[in-house]
Coordinates of C-alpha atoms in Angstrom, one line a residue:
X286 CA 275.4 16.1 139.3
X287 CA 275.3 14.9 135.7
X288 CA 278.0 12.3 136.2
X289 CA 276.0 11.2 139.0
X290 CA 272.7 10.8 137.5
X291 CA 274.9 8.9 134.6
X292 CA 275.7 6.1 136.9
X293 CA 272.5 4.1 137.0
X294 CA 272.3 4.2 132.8
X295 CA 275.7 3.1 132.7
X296 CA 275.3 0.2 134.7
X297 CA 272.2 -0.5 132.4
X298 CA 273.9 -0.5 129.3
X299 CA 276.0 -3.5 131.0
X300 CA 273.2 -4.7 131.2
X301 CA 272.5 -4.2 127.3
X302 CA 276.2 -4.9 125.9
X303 CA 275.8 -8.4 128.5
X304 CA 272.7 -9.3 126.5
X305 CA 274.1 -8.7 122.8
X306 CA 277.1 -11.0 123.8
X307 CA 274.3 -13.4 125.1
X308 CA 273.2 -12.8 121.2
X309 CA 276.1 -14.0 119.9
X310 CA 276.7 -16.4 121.7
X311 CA 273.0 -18.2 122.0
X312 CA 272.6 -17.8 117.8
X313 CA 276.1 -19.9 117.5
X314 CA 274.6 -22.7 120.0
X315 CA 276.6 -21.3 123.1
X316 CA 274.0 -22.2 125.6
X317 CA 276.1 -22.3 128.8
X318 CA 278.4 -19.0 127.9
X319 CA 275.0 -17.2 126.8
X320 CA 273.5 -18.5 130.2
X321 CA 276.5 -16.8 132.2
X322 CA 276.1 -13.2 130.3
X323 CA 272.1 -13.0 131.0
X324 CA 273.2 -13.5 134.2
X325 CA 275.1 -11.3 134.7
X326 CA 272.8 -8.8 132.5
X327 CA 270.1 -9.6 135.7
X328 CA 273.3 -9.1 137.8
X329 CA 273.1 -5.3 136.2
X330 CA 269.6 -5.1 135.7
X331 CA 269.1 -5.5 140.2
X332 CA 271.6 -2.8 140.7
X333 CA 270.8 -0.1 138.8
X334 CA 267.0 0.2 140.0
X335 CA 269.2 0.3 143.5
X336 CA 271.5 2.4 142.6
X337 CA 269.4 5.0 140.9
X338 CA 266.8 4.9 144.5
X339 CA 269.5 5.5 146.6
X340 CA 271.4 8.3 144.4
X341 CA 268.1 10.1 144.0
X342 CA 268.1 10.2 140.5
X343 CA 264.9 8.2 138.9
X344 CA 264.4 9.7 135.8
X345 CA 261.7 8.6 132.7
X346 CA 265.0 8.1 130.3
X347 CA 266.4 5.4 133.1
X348 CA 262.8 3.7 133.1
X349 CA 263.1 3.5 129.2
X350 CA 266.3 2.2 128.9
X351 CA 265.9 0.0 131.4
X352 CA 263.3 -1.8 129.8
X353 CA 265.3 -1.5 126.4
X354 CA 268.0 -3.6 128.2
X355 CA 265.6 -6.0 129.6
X356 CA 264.1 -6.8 126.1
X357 CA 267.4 -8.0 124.5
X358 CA 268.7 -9.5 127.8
X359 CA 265.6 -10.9 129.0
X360 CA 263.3 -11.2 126.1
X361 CA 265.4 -11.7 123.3
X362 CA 268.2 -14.1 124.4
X363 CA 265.5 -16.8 126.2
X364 CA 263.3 -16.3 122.7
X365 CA 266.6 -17.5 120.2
X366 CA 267.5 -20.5 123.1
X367 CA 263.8 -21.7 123.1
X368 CA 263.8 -21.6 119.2
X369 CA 267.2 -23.2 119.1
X370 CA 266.1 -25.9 121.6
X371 CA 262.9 -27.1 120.2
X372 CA 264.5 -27.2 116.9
X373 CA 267.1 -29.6 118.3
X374 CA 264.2 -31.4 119.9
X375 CA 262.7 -31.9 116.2
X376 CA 265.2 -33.1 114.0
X377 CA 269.0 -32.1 115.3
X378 CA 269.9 -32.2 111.7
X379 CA 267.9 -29.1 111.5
X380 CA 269.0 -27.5 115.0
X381 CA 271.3 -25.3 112.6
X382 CA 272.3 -25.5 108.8
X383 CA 274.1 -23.4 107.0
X384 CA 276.9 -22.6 104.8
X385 CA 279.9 -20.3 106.2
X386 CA 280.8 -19.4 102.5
X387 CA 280.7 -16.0 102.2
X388 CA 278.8 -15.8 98.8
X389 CA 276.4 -18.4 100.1
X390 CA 275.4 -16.3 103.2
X391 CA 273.6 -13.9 101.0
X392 CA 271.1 -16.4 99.6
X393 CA 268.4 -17.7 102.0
X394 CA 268.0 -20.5 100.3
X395 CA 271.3 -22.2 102.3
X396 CA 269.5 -21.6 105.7
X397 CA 267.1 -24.0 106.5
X398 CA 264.8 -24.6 109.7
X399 CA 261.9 -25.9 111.3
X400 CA 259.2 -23.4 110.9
X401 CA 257.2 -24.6 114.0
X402 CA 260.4 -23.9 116.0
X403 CA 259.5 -20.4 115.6
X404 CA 256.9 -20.8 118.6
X405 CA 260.0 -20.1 120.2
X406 CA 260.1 -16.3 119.4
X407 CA 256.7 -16.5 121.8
X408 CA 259.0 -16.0 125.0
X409 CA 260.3 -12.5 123.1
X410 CA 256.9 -11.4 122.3
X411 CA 255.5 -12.0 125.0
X412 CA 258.1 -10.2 126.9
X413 CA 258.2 -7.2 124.7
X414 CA 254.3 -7.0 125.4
X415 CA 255.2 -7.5 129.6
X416 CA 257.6 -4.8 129.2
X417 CA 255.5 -1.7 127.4
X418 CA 252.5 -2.7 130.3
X419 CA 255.4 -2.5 133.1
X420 CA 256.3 0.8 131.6
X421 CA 253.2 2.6 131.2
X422 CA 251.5 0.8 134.6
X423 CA 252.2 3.2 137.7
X424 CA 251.2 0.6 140.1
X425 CA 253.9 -2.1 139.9
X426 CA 256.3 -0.1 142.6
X427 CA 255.7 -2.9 145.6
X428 CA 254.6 -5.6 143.8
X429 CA 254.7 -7.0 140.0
X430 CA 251.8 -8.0 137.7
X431 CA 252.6 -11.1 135.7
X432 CA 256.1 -13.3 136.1
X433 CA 259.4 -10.6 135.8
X434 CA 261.0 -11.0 132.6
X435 CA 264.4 -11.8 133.8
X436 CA 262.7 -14.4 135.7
X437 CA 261.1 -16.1 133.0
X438 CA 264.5 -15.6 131.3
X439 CA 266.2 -17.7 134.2
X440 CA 263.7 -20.3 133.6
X441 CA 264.2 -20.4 130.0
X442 CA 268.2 -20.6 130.0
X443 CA 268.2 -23.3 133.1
X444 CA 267.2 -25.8 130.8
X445 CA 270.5 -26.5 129.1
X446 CA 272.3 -25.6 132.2
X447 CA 270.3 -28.9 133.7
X448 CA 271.3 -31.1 130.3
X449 CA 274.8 -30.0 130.1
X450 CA 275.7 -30.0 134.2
X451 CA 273.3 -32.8 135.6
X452 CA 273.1 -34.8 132.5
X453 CA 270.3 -37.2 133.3
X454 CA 268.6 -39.4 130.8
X455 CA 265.5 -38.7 132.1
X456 CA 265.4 -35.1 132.5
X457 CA 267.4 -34.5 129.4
X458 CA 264.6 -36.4 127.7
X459 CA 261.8 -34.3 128.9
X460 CA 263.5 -31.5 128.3
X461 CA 264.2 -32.3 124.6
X462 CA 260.8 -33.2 123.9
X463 CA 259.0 -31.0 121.2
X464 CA 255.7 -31.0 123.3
X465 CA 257.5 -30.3 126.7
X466 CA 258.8 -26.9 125.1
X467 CA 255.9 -25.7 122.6
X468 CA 253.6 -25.4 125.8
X469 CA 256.6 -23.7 128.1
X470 CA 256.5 -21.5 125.1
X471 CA 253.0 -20.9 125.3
X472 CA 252.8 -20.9 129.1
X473 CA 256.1 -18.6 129.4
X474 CA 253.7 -15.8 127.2
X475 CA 250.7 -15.9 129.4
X476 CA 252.7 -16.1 132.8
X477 CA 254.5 -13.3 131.7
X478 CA 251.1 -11.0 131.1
X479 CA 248.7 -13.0 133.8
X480 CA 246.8 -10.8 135.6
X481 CA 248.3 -12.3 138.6
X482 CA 250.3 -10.0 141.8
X483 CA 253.6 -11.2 142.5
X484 CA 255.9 -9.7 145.6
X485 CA 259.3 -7.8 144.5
X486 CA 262.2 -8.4 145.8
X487 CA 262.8 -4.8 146.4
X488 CA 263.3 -4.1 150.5
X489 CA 262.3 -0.7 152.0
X490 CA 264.0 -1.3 155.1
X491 CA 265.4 -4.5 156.6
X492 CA 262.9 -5.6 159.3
X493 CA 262.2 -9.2 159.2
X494 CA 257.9 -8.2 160.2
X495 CA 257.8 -6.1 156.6
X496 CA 260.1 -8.9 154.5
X497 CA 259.3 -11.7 156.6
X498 CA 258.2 -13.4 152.8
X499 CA 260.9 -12.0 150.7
X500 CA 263.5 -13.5 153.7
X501 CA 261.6 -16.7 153.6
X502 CA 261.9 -17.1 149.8
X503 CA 265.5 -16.4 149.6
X504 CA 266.0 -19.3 152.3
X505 CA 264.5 -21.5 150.2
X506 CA 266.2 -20.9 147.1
X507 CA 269.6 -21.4 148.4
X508 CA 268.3 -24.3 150.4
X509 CA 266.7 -25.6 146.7
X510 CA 270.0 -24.2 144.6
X511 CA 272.2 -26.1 147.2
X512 CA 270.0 -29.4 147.4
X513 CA 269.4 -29.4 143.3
X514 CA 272.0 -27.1 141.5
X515 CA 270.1 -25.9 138.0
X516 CA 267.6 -28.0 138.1
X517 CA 266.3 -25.8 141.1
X518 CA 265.8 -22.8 139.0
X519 CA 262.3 -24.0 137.4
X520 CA 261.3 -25.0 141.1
X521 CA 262.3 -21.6 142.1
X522 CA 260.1 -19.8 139.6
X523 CA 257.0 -22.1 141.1
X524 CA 257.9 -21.3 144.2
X525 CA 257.8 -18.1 143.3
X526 CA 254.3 -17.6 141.6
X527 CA 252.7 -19.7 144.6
X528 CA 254.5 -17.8 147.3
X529 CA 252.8 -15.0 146.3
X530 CA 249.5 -16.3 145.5
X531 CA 249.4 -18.0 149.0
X532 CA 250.7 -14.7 150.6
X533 CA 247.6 -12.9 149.5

């Protein structure tokens, strides 16, 4: 019975050790590796809500962690790319400088950055604030208040997915421009705590007359991923927020 009600927290901790690579790999300018372990951290984060409803073992520890998991993966990861990104919108000079001298690490005065890049670090806080509501709100079982955090996180990391796979002068230009990202910053914090009901993707029995929006919507996203590759993901998100407004 233990190892069984292990199962669920194990495939969170995936979940956890996914976004800490995602770290790693975001802080050193690693956008599309980063990308591919939050991911796969969401990839975790689905199944062990599923797991843990159909092994009968919720618990109060799994809700914590969960959360925990989702605040590096989610909130954490997005927060360093949208820093990183705006800085490189800036000045790309100042996207990262520092010294990989040993001795020089341990003086601040060899890191430099743009401080208003730290709007950035909005996408983390504002997640961190989503996630303690989420926990302590007992009505978000069949729908969610405010966008999901690993959604927003999707939205976030799409952006260099669209510059470095569909490369267009356009879009790239858009999306490297300072006041594009300051107010997805901004926006990405509210959206994430509006007061605003959005369905879950979370099915309590396959009938198409209970789902018949949750079927629709997954229709369209692999109509729109197929149709638009990355650069569907932001549309998806839309989709997303006015699906569920219309729904109501």
């Amino acid at each position: 019975m233990a190892i069984k009600s292990f199962i669920p927290n194990f495939v969170t901790l995936l979940n956890l050790l996914c976004g800490s690579i995602a770290v790693l790999f975001a802080v050193n300018n690693l956008f599309v590796a980063a990308a591919v372990f939050v991911f796969l951290g969401i990839f975790f984060d689905f199944f062990d809500g599923l797991l843990a409803r159909k092994l009968n073992v919720q618990s109060e520890i799994g809700l914590q962690l969960d959360s925990l998991a989702d605040m590096v993966t989610s909130g954490l990861v997005p927060g360093i790319v949208m820093f990183k990104l705006i800085s490189l919108s800036i000045d790309d000079s100042a996207f990262l400088t520092g010294s990989t001298d040993w001795n020089s690490m341990l003086h601040l005065g060899d890191f430099k950055f743009a401080p208003i890049a730290l709007i950035g670090f909005l996408v983390t806080l504002g997640s961190a604030y989503r996630l303690a509501k989420f926990n302590v709100d007992e009505e978000q079982q069949s729908y969610f208040k405010g966008l999901p955090t690993p959604a927003n996180a999707l939205l976030i990391l799409s952006l260099p997915l669209i510059m470095e796979f569909q490369n267009n002068d356009l879009i790239n230009s858009i999306i490297l421009n300072t006041w594009f990202l300051i107010p997805l910053a901004i926006a990405s914090c509210y959206i994430l705590n509006a007061p605003v009901k959005l369905f879950a993707l979370k099915f309590k029995d396959w009938s198409f007359k209970n789902n018949a929006i949750r079927y629709l919507f997954i229709l369209l996203c692999v109509v729109l991923l197929i149709v638009l590759q990355f650069a569907a993901i932001p549309l998806i998100i839309l989709l997303y927020i006015l699906m569920s407004l219309f729904s109501k």
